[in-house]
Coordinates of C-alpha atoms (C1' of nucleotides) in Angstrom, one line a residue:
Chain A
M719 CA 122.5 173.6 145.0
A720 CA 121.8 177.3 144.7
E721 CA 120.1 177.9 148.0
S722 CA 119.1 181.5 148.6
R723 CA 116.8 183.5 150.9
N724 CA 114.2 181.3 152.5
D725 CA 116.2 178.3 151.4
L726 CA 114.3 178.0 148.1
P727 CA 116.4 177.4 145.0
G728 CA 116.3 179.4 141.9
V729 CA 117.2 183.0 141.1
I730 CA 115.5 185.8 143.0
I731 CA 114.5 188.6 140.7
P732 CA 113.3 192.1 141.5
V733 CA 109.6 192.6 142.2
D734 CA 109.3 195.1 139.4
T735 CA 110.1 193.0 136.4
E736 CA 108.2 192.6 133.2
G737 CA 105.6 189.8 133.7
N738 CA 105.7 189.9 137.5
S739 CA 101.9 190.0 138.0
L740 CA 99.5 188.1 140.1
S741 CA 96.6 189.0 137.9
K742 CA 96.6 185.6 136.3
V743 CA 96.3 183.8 139.6
E744 CA 92.9 182.3 139.8
L745 CA 92.7 182.4 143.6
L746 CA 93.2 186.2 143.7
K747 CA 91.1 187.2 140.8
D748 CA 88.5 189.0 143.0
I749 CA 91.0 191.1 144.9
S750 CA 91.2 194.8 144.1
S751 CA 94.1 195.9 141.9
G752 CA 95.4 198.1 144.7
E753 CA 95.6 195.3 147.2
L754 CA 96.9 192.9 144.6
R755 CA 99.7 195.2 144.1
A756 CA 100.5 195.1 147.8
I757 CA 100.6 191.4 147.7
E758 CA 102.9 191.5 144.7
L759 CA 105.3 193.7 146.6
A760 CA 105.1 191.3 149.6
C761 CA 106.1 188.3 147.4
T762 CA 109.6 187.1 146.7
W763 CA 109.9 186.5 143.0
R764 CA 111.9 183.7 141.5
K765 CA 112.8 182.1 138.3
C766 CA 113.6 178.4 138.2
K767 CA 114.9 176.1 135.5
A768 CA 113.3 172.9 134.5
G769 CA 114.5 170.2 136.8
D770 CA 115.1 172.4 139.8
E771 CA 113.9 171.1 143.1
I772 CA 111.7 174.0 144.3
I773 CA 110.9 172.4 147.6
S774 CA 112.3 169.4 149.4
R775 CA 110.9 167.7 152.5
E776 CA 113.7 169.4 154.4
S777 CA 113.1 172.9 153.3
A778 CA 112.4 175.3 156.2
S779 CA 110.3 177.6 154.1
R780 CA 106.5 177.7 154.7
D781 CA 105.7 180.1 151.9
V782 CA 102.7 179.7 149.6
I783 CA 103.9 179.7 146.1
F784 CA 102.0 181.1 143.1
V785 CA 102.9 179.7 139.7
I786 CA 102.9 182.5 137.2
E787 CA 104.6 180.6 134.4
G788 CA 105.7 177.1 133.9
E789 CA 104.6 173.8 135.5
L790 CA 105.6 171.7 138.5
R791 CA 105.2 168.3 139.9
I792 CA 104.7 167.2 143.4
V793 CA 106.3 163.9 144.2
N794 CA 107.8 161.9 147.0
F795 CA 110.4 159.2 147.2
S796 CA 110.4 156.1 149.4
L797 CA 113.5 155.0 151.3
T798 CA 114.0 152.5 148.5
G799 CA 113.9 155.2 145.9
R800 CA 110.5 154.4 144.5
E801 CA 108.8 157.5 143.2
V802 CA 105.2 158.4 144.1
A803 CA 103.6 161.2 142.1
Y804 CA 101.0 163.3 143.9
A805 CA 100.0 166.1 141.5
E806 CA 100.9 168.6 138.8
V807 CA 100.7 172.3 139.3
A808 CA 100.0 174.5 136.3
A809 CA 100.4 178.2 135.7
G810 CA 97.8 180.3 137.5
S811 CA 97.6 177.9 140.4
Y812 CA 99.5 177.7 143.6
F813 CA 100.9 175.2 146.1
G814 CA 102.6 175.0 149.4
E815 CA 99.5 176.1 151.3
L816 CA 99.6 173.2 153.7
A817 CA 102.8 174.3 155.4
A818 CA 101.5 177.9 155.3
I819 CA 98.3 176.9 157.1
D820 CA 99.6 174.6 159.8
G821 CA 103.2 175.6 160.0
A822 CA 104.3 172.0 159.8
P823 CA 107.2 170.9 157.6
R824 CA 106.7 170.3 153.9
S825 CA 105.2 166.9 153.2
A826 CA 106.5 166.4 149.7
N827 CA 109.1 167.5 147.1
V828 CA 108.3 169.8 144.3
V829 CA 110.3 169.9 141.1
A830 CA 110.0 172.3 138.2
H831 CA 108.9 170.4 135.1
R832 CA 109.6 173.5 132.9
N833 CA 111.2 176.8 133.5
C834 CA 109.0 178.6 136.0
L835 CA 108.3 182.1 137.3
L836 CA 107.1 181.9 140.9
A837 CA 105.8 184.3 143.5
C838 CA 106.4 183.2 147.1
L839 CA 104.3 184.6 149.9
A840 CA 105.1 184.3 153.6
P841 CA 102.6 182.3 155.7
A842 CA 101.6 185.3 157.9
H843 CA 100.7 187.3 154.8
F844 CA 98.8 184.4 153.3
R845 CA 96.7 184.0 156.4
K846 CA 96.0 187.6 156.5
V847 CA 94.7 187.5 152.9
I848 CA 92.5 184.6 153.9
S849 CA 91.1 186.4 157.0
D850 CA 90.4 189.6 155.0
H851 CA 88.8 187.8 152.1
P852 CA 86.3 185.1 153.1
D853 CA 85.8 184.2 149.4
V854 CA 89.5 183.4 149.1
A855 CA 89.2 181.3 152.2
I856 CA 86.3 179.4 150.6
Q857 CA 88.4 178.9 147.5
V858 CA 91.3 177.4 149.4
L859 CA 88.8 175.2 151.3
E860 CA 87.5 174.0 148.0
K861 CA 90.9 173.2 146.7
L862 CA 91.8 171.3 149.9
A863 CA 88.4 169.4 149.7
R864 CA 89.2 168.4 146.1
I865 CA 92.6 167.2 147.1
I866 CA 91.1 165.1 149.9
R867 CA 88.6 163.5 147.6
I868 CA 91.4 162.6 145.1
C869 CA 93.5 161.2 147.9
D870 CA 90.6 159.1 149.3
D871 CA 89.9 157.7 145.8
R872 CA 93.5 156.8 145.5
I873 CA 93.7 155.1 148.8
M874 CA 90.7 153.1 147.8
D875 CA 92.3 152.1 144.6
L876 CA 95.6 151.2 146.3
A877 CA 93.8 149.2 148.9
T878 CA 91.4 147.3 146.8
L879 CA 92.5 147.1 143.2
G880 CA 95.3 145.2 141.5
A881 CA 98.2 146.9 139.7
H882 CA 96.6 146.3 136.2
Q883 CA 93.3 147.9 137.3
R884 CA 95.1 150.9 138.5
V885 CA 96.9 151.4 135.2
Y886 CA 93.6 151.1 133.4
R887 CA 92.2 153.9 135.6
E888 CA 95.2 156.0 135.2
L889 CA 95.0 155.7 131.4
A890 CA 91.3 156.5 131.6
K891 CA 92.0 159.7 133.4
L892 CA 94.3 160.8 130.6
V893 CA 91.9 160.2 127.8
T894 CA 90.5 163.3 126.0
E895 CA 88.4 163.6 122.9
D896 CA 90.1 164.0 119.6
P897 CA 90.0 167.7 118.8
I898 CA 89.9 167.0 115.1
R899 CA 87.9 163.8 114.8
K900 CA 85.0 164.1 117.3
G901 CA 83.8 160.9 118.8
S902 CA 87.3 159.5 118.7
W903 CA 89.5 159.4 121.8
L904 CA 93.1 159.8 122.5
I905 CA 95.9 160.5 125.0
Y906 CA 98.2 163.3 124.1
P907 CA 100.9 164.0 124.9
T908 CA 101.5 160.5 126.1
P909 CA 103.4 160.6 129.4
T910 CA 106.3 158.3 129.8
Q911 CA 105.4 154.9 131.1
A912 CA 107.6 155.5 134.1
A913 CA 105.4 158.5 134.9
I914 CA 102.2 156.5 134.6
A915 CA 103.8 153.9 136.8
S916 CA 104.6 156.4 139.6
R917 CA 101.0 157.7 139.5
A918 CA 99.5 154.2 139.6
S919 CA 102.0 153.1 142.1
T920 CA 103.4 150.2 140.2
T921 CA 106.5 149.5 138.0
R922 CA 107.4 150.7 134.6
E923 CA 107.4 147.0 133.4
T924 CA 103.8 146.4 134.5
V925 CA 102.7 149.5 132.7
A926 CA 104.4 148.3 129.6
R927 CA 102.8 144.9 129.9
V928 CA 99.4 146.3 130.4
M929 CA 99.8 148.6 127.4
S930 CA 100.9 145.9 125.1
Q931 CA 98.1 143.7 126.3
L932 CA 95.6 146.6 125.5
A933 CA 97.3 147.1 122.2
S934 CA 97.0 143.5 121.1
A935 CA 93.4 143.6 122.1
D936 CA 92.9 146.6 119.8
I937 CA 91.9 148.8 122.6
L938 CA 94.9 151.1 122.3
E939 CA 97.1 152.0 119.4
R940 CA 100.4 153.8 119.7
K941 CA 101.5 156.3 117.1
S942 CA 104.7 158.1 118.1
K943 CA 103.6 160.8 120.6
T944 CA 99.8 160.1 120.6
L945 CA 98.0 157.1 121.9
Y946 CA 94.7 156.4 120.2
V947 CA 92.0 154.8 122.2
R948 CA 90.2 152.5 119.7
D949 CA 87.7 151.0 122.1
I950 CA 86.9 153.2 125.0
E951 CA 83.9 151.0 125.9
R952 CA 86.1 147.9 126.6
L953 CA 88.6 150.1 128.5
N954 CA 85.8 151.2 130.8
L955 CA 84.5 147.7 131.1
L956 CA 87.9 146.5 132.2
I957 CA 87.8 149.1 135.0
E958 CA 84.3 148.4 136.2
H959 CA 84.4 144.7 136.0
A960 CA 87.4 144.3 138.2
G961 CA 89.5 141.3 137.6
A962 CA 86.4 139.5 136.2
S963 CA 87.6 139.4 132.6
E964 CA 91.2 140.5 132.8
D965 CA 92.4 137.8 130.3
N966 CA 89.3 137.8 128.2
V967 CA 90.6 141.1 126.9
A968 CA 91.5 139.6 123.6
R969 CA 88.1 138.4 122.5
Chain B
M387 CA 66.0 152.0 157.2
A388 CA 64.6 154.8 159.2
E389 CA 65.1 157.7 156.7
S390 CA 63.8 161.0 157.8
R391 CA 64.3 164.7 157.0
N392 CA 67.4 165.3 155.0
D393 CA 67.6 161.6 154.4
L394 CA 69.8 161.0 157.4
P395 CA 68.9 158.2 159.7
G396 CA 68.2 158.3 163.4
V397 CA 65.5 160.0 165.5
I398 CA 65.1 163.8 165.1
I399 CA 64.7 165.4 168.5
P400 CA 63.5 168.9 169.4
V401 CA 66.1 171.6 169.6
D402 CA 65.4 172.4 173.2
T403 CA 66.3 169.2 174.8
E404 CA 68.6 168.7 177.8
G405 CA 72.1 168.4 176.5
N406 CA 71.6 170.0 173.1
S407 CA 74.4 172.4 173.3
L408 CA 77.2 173.3 170.9
S409 CA 79.4 174.6 173.7
K410 CA 81.6 171.5 173.7
V411 CA 82.3 171.8 170.0
E412 CA 86.0 172.8 169.6
L413 CA 85.5 174.5 166.3
L414 CA 82.9 176.9 167.7
K415 CA 84.5 177.7 171.0
D416 CA 85.2 181.3 170.2
I417 CA 81.8 182.2 169.0
S418 CA 79.7 184.4 171.3
S419 CA 77.0 182.6 173.3
G420 CA 74.3 184.6 171.5
E421 CA 75.4 183.5 168.1
L422 CA 76.0 180.0 169.2
R423 CA 72.4 179.9 170.3
A424 CA 71.4 180.9 166.8
I425 CA 73.4 178.1 165.3
E426 CA 71.9 175.6 167.8
L427 CA 68.5 176.7 166.6
A428 CA 69.5 176.3 163.0
C429 CA 70.7 172.7 163.5
T430 CA 68.6 169.6 163.2
W431 CA 69.3 167.5 166.2
R432 CA 69.5 163.7 166.1
K433 CA 70.0 160.7 168.3
C434 CA 71.5 157.6 166.6
K435 CA 72.1 154.1 167.9
A436 CA 75.4 152.3 167.7
G437 CA 75.6 150.6 164.3
D438 CA 73.4 153.1 162.5
E439 CA 74.7 154.3 159.2
I440 CA 74.7 158.0 159.5
I441 CA 75.8 158.8 156.0
S442 CA 76.1 156.6 153.0
R443 CA 77.8 157.4 149.7
E444 CA 74.3 157.8 148.3
S445 CA 72.9 160.2 150.8
A446 CA 71.7 163.5 149.3
S447 CA 72.4 165.5 152.5
R448 CA 75.3 168.0 152.4
D449 CA 75.1 169.0 156.1
V450 CA 78.1 169.4 158.4
I451 CA 77.5 167.3 161.4
F452 CA 78.8 168.1 164.9
V453 CA 79.2 165.2 167.2
I454 CA 78.0 166.2 170.7
E455 CA 78.1 162.7 172.2
G456 CA 79.3 159.3 171.0
E457 CA 81.8 158.3 168.4
L458 CA 81.7 157.5 164.7
R459 CA 83.8 155.9 162.0
I460 CA 84.4 156.9 158.5
V461 CA 84.8 153.9 156.2
N462 CA 84.3 152.8 152.6
F463 CA 83.7 149.5 150.9
S464 CA 85.1 148.2 147.7
L465 CA 83.0 146.4 145.1
T466 CA 84.4 143.2 146.5
G467 CA 83.3 144.1 150.0
R468 CA 86.7 144.9 151.4
E469 CA 86.5 147.6 154.1
V470 CA 88.8 150.6 154.1
A471 CA 88.8 152.7 157.3
Y472 CA 89.5 156.4 157.0
A473 CA 89.1 157.9 160.4
E474 CA 87.2 158.1 163.7
V475 CA 85.3 161.1 164.8
A476 CA 85.0 161.8 168.5
A477 CA 82.6 163.9 170.5
G478 CA 83.4 167.6 170.2
S479 CA 84.5 167.2 166.7
Y480 CA 82.6 167.3 163.4
F481 CA 82.6 165.7 159.9
G482 CA 80.9 166.0 156.6
E483 CA 82.5 169.3 155.8
L484 CA 83.7 168.3 152.4
A485 CA 80.2 168.0 150.9
A486 CA 79.2 171.2 152.7
I487 CA 82.2 173.0 151.1
D488 CA 82.1 171.8 147.6
G489 CA 78.5 170.6 147.2
A490 CA 79.7 167.3 145.8
P491 CA 78.3 163.9 146.9
R492 CA 79.5 162.3 150.0
S493 CA 82.7 160.4 149.5
A494 CA 82.4 157.8 152.2
N495 CA 80.1 156.1 154.6
V496 CA 79.9 157.1 158.3
V497 CA 78.6 154.7 160.9
A498 CA 77.9 155.3 164.6
H499 CA 80.3 153.3 166.8
R500 CA 78.3 154.1 169.9
N501 CA 75.0 155.9 170.6
C502 CA 75.4 159.4 169.3
L503 CA 73.9 162.9 169.7
L504 CA 74.4 164.9 166.5
A505 CA 73.8 168.4 165.4
C506 CA 73.4 168.8 161.6
L507 CA 74.0 172.2 160.0
A508 CA 73.0 173.0 156.4
P509 CA 75.8 173.9 154.0
A510 CA 74.7 177.5 153.4
H511 CA 74.7 178.1 157.2
F512 CA 78.0 176.5 157.6
R513 CA 79.5 178.7 154.9
K514 CA 78.1 181.8 156.5
V515 CA 79.7 180.9 159.8
I516 CA 83.0 180.5 158.0
S517 CA 82.6 183.8 156.2
D518 CA 81.7 185.6 159.4
H519 CA 84.4 184.1 161.4
P520 CA 87.9 184.0 159.8
D521 CA 89.3 182.1 162.8
V522 CA 86.7 179.3 162.2
A523 CA 87.7 179.3 158.6
I524 CA 91.4 178.9 159.6
Q525 CA 90.5 176.0 162.0
V526 CA 88.7 174.2 159.2
L527 CA 91.6 174.8 156.9
E528 CA 93.9 173.3 159.6
K529 CA 91.7 170.3 159.9
L530 CA 91.7 169.7 156.1
A531 CA 95.4 170.2 156.0
R532 CA 95.9 167.6 158.7
I533 CA 93.7 165.2 156.8
I534 CA 95.7 165.7 153.6
R535 CA 98.9 165.0 155.4
I536 CA 97.5 161.8 156.8
C537 CA 96.2 160.8 153.4
D538 CA 99.6 161.5 151.8
D539 CA 101.4 159.4 154.3
R540 CA 99.0 156.6 153.9
I541 CA 99.4 156.7 150.1
M542 CA 103.2 156.5 150.6
D543 CA 102.8 153.6 152.9
L544 CA 100.4 151.8 150.5
A545 CA 102.6 152.5 147.5
T546 CA 106.0 151.6 149.0
L547 CA 105.6 149.3 152.0
G548 CA 104.7 145.7 152.4
A549 CA 101.7 144.6 154.4
H550 CA 103.7 143.6 157.4
Q551 CA 105.3 147.0 157.6
R552 CA 102.0 148.7 157.4
V553 CA 100.8 146.6 160.3
Y554 CA 103.8 147.6 162.4
R555 CA 103.1 151.3 161.6
E556 CA 99.5 150.9 162.5
L557 CA 100.4 149.3 165.8
A558 CA 103.0 152.0 166.5
K559 CA 100.3 154.7 166.0
L560 CA 98.2 153.0 168.7
V561 CA 100.9 152.9 171.3
T562 CA 100.5 155.1 174.4
E563 CA 102.4 155.3 177.6
D564 CA 101.2 153.2 180.5
P565 CA 99.3 155.6 182.7
I566 CA 100.3 153.7 185.9
R567 CA 103.8 152.5 185.2
K568 CA 105.7 155.3 183.4
G569 CA 108.2 154.3 180.8
S570 CA 106.2 151.3 179.9
W571 CA 104.1 151.2 176.7
L572 CA 100.8 149.7 175.8
I573 CA 97.9 149.6 173.5
Y574 CA 94.5 150.0 175.1
P575 CA 91.8 149.3 174.3
T576 CA 93.1 146.9 171.7
P577 CA 91.1 147.3 168.5
T578 CA 89.9 144.1 166.9
Q579 CA 92.4 142.6 164.4
A580 CA 89.9 143.1 161.7
A581 CA 89.8 146.8 162.5
I582 CA 93.6 147.1 162.3
A583 CA 93.5 145.2 159.0
S584 CA 91.1 147.6 157.5
R585 CA 93.2 150.6 158.5
A586 CA 96.4 149.0 157.3
S587 CA 94.7 147.8 154.2
T588 CA 95.5 144.1 154.6
T589 CA 93.7 141.0 155.8
R590 CA 92.7 140.0 159.3
E591 CA 94.9 136.9 158.9
T592 CA 98.0 138.9 158.0
V593 CA 97.5 141.0 161.2
A594 CA 97.1 137.9 163.2
R595 CA 100.3 136.5 161.8
V596 CA 102.3 139.7 162.3
M597 CA 101.1 139.9 165.9
S598 CA 102.0 136.4 166.8
Q599 CA 105.4 136.9 165.2
L600 CA 105.9 140.0 167.4
A601 CA 104.6 138.1 170.4
S602 CA 107.1 135.2 169.9
A603 CA 109.8 137.8 169.5
D604 CA 108.9 139.3 172.9
I605 CA 108.0 142.6 171.4
L606 CA 104.3 142.3 172.2
E607 CA 102.4 140.6 174.9
R608 CA 98.7 140.1 174.9
K609 CA 96.7 140.2 178.1
S610 CA 93.0 140.2 177.5
K611 CA 92.0 143.7 176.6
T612 CA 95.4 145.3 176.7
L613 CA 98.4 144.8 174.6
Y614 CA 101.8 145.4 176.3
V615 CA 104.6 146.7 174.1
R616 CA 107.6 145.0 175.7
D617 CA 110.2 146.3 173.3
I618 CA 109.2 149.5 171.6
E619 CA 112.8 150.0 170.3
R620 CA 112.7 146.9 168.2
L621 CA 109.2 147.8 167.0
N622 CA 110.4 151.1 165.7
L623 CA 113.5 149.4 164.3
L624 CA 111.2 147.1 162.3
I625 CA 109.4 150.1 160.9
E626 CA 112.5 152.1 160.0
H627 CA 114.6 149.3 158.6
A628 CA 112.0 148.2 156.1
G629 CA 112.2 144.6 155.1
A630 CA 115.8 144.5 156.1
S631 CA 115.5 142.3 159.1
E632 CA 111.9 141.1 158.9
D633 CA 112.7 137.5 159.8
N634 CA 115.6 138.4 162.2
V635 CA 112.9 139.5 164.6
A636 CA 113.5 136.6 166.8
R637 CA 117.1 137.3 167.7
Chain C
dT107 C1' 122.9 159.8 108.5
dT108 C1' 125.0 158.4 112.3
dT109 C1' 125.0 157.6 117.1
dG110 C1' 124.3 157.6 122.0
dG111 C1' 121.1 157.6 125.5
dA112 C1' 116.5 157.2 127.0
dA113 C1' 112.2 154.8 126.7
dA114 C1' 109.8 150.7 125.8
dG115 C1' 109.0 145.6 125.3
dT116 C1' 109.5 141.0 127.1
dG117 C1' 110.8 136.6 129.3
dA118 C1' 112.0 134.1 133.6
dC119 C1' 111.9 133.8 138.4
dC120 C1' 110.0 133.8 142.9
dG121 C1' 108.4 135.7 147.1
dG122 C1' 104.9 138.1 149.6
dC123 C1' 100.5 137.9 150.9
dG124 C1' 95.6 137.1 149.9
dT125 C1' 92.3 133.3 150.1
dC126 C1' 90.3 129.3 152.1
dA127 C1' 89.3 126.2 155.5
dC128 C1' 89.7 125.0 159.9
dT129 C1' 90.7 124.9 165.0
dT130 C1' 91.1 127.2 169.3
dT131 C1' 90.3 130.8 172.4
dA132 C1' 87.7 134.9 174.4
dT133 C1' 83.7 137.1 175.7
dC134 C1' 79.1 138.2 176.9
dG135 C1' 74.3 137.3 178.2
dC136 C1' 71.6 134.3 181.2
Chain D
dG734 C1' 79.1 128.6 185.1
dC735 C1' 77.6 127.6 180.4
dG736 C1' 76.4 127.8 175.9
dA737 C1' 76.6 130.8 171.8
dT738 C1' 78.9 133.9 169.0
dA739 C1' 82.6 136.5 167.8
dA740 C1' 87.6 137.0 167.6
dA741 C1' 92.0 135.1 167.0
dG742 C1' 95.5 131.7 165.5
dT743 C1' 97.4 128.8 161.8
dG744 C1' 98.6 125.8 157.9
dA745 C1' 98.4 125.1 152.8
dC746 C1' 98.0 126.8 148.3
dG747 C1' 98.5 129.7 144.5
dC748 C1' 99.0 133.8 141.8
dC749 C1' 99.8 138.6 141.2
dG750 C1' 103.2 141.5 140.3
dG751 C1' 107.9 143.2 141.6
dT752 C1' 112.7 142.4 140.2
dC753 C1' 116.4 141.4 137.0
dA754 C1' 118.4 141.2 132.9
dC755 C1' 118.2 141.8 128.3
dT756 C1' 116.9 143.4 123.6
dT757 C1' 114.6 146.6 120.7
dT758 C1' 112.9 150.9 119.3
dC759 C1' 112.8 155.9 119.5
dC760 C1' 114.5 160.3 119.1
dA761 C1' 117.4 164.3 119.1
dA762 C1' 121.8 166.3 118.6
dA763 C1' 126.0 166.2 116.0

DNA sequence: TTTGGAAAGTGACCGGCGTCACTTTATCGC
DNA sequence: GCGATAAAGTGACGCCGGTCACTTTCCAAA
């Protein structure tokens, strides 16, 4: 475990390195280039490898972390080892603001999904940026509001739906329109079933069962890396209509 | 349904009424009395009766609402009628900030638990207050951060614990020290079992069963309105140790 | 092409807990 | 104190879905 300053893992790199720029960070886009430069200097810059655990629930750091390159996942593990996925963080976004705002310990683990370039800003500095720039504060508020809405939905799902329903919903969230053939829907790249399971809070096996059920009902079709949604209507119907039909899928 | 301006229910009362003061609102405590007065004038003031539905998921209003007197509950209902409780809001606090921040529809229902005096502030006004007062913005951020942490915990619980465990935890959250006999613990006033159930996302019956189990194990003792926690150690053990002992409770 | 390891598919089992249907006990207004 | 209504206790039943234990299929590196 390559712990270093601030007990975050990864390799610290000098501030003035090719590519070390906060200009791609959405949150800071309206900040003058002079001040942005000051923030860049205040950051600790880090490179991490895919698989690195950037933050664990035990880390003492309270920094806000801007993702310049790469992608990360926020997850947690139960005592029994069950994985619960919270979110993904893409380049241009940031995370770790909770601890920076309230000073409490980190509430989840964050692992790099690909190689990442990160800029870490100390809480005091972050709060100053917020105080000096009301529009940044509003953006952070908007982000937290979005997170809360997502959490609330998820709590409702967990509290009121069955495991199958939750898998339907999770799949529905992943559906995008076919970029080539319009009017056709697909999921690409298909996440691993285990990943879907941890987002829907169920088991890999249940996801597998649901998916083969959907496949045999001609709602889904699996072709190597992409998953074609043949009948998006019926998929949505399945979600709406709760357990109503559940086994009438085939007709 | 007594809908009125802003499609919130309840009786609108004139701004200048005895008791219409924002001075007890924690969020606004550092605002000068002059400016506070301006905010008071900008608010729509309302009195609501216990049981009134202040906000439903369909309401068009995006106001932030300060609770001057009374108490409210934030809940949601599934399609099947199952109730999911999110939170309580006490006098001196506020709610409805999500819609005011992001302009999206309300995500939950809010009902008055007792008679309430409310001050409703339009989103634009609220955002102005935030922009003008960085410390208010920080406080709102802190509140949202706290909500997110609570949500995250709840998601973990729902995703990884059994129903009994969740009831234990819910009970543990309600425990306070006996104000008279120190070192002794109790729950007062005891919420209805149905209320506990909706917070732990289970059924009334399960709560009843768990509680009689705990009672027969001499961990809890019920005396009309108060619930005495005779053995807080064992209660915590039950929570920690997951399903490990579960039925060893009695020994 | 081979091959090893990961991902996916599937059957059998069974226990937790939601549902239903009552009975019993509190509680509150008169 | 008494009736009415809500809250709480409890047994029986059944099924959803988690767990285990394999097999089968992918896929990527050698």
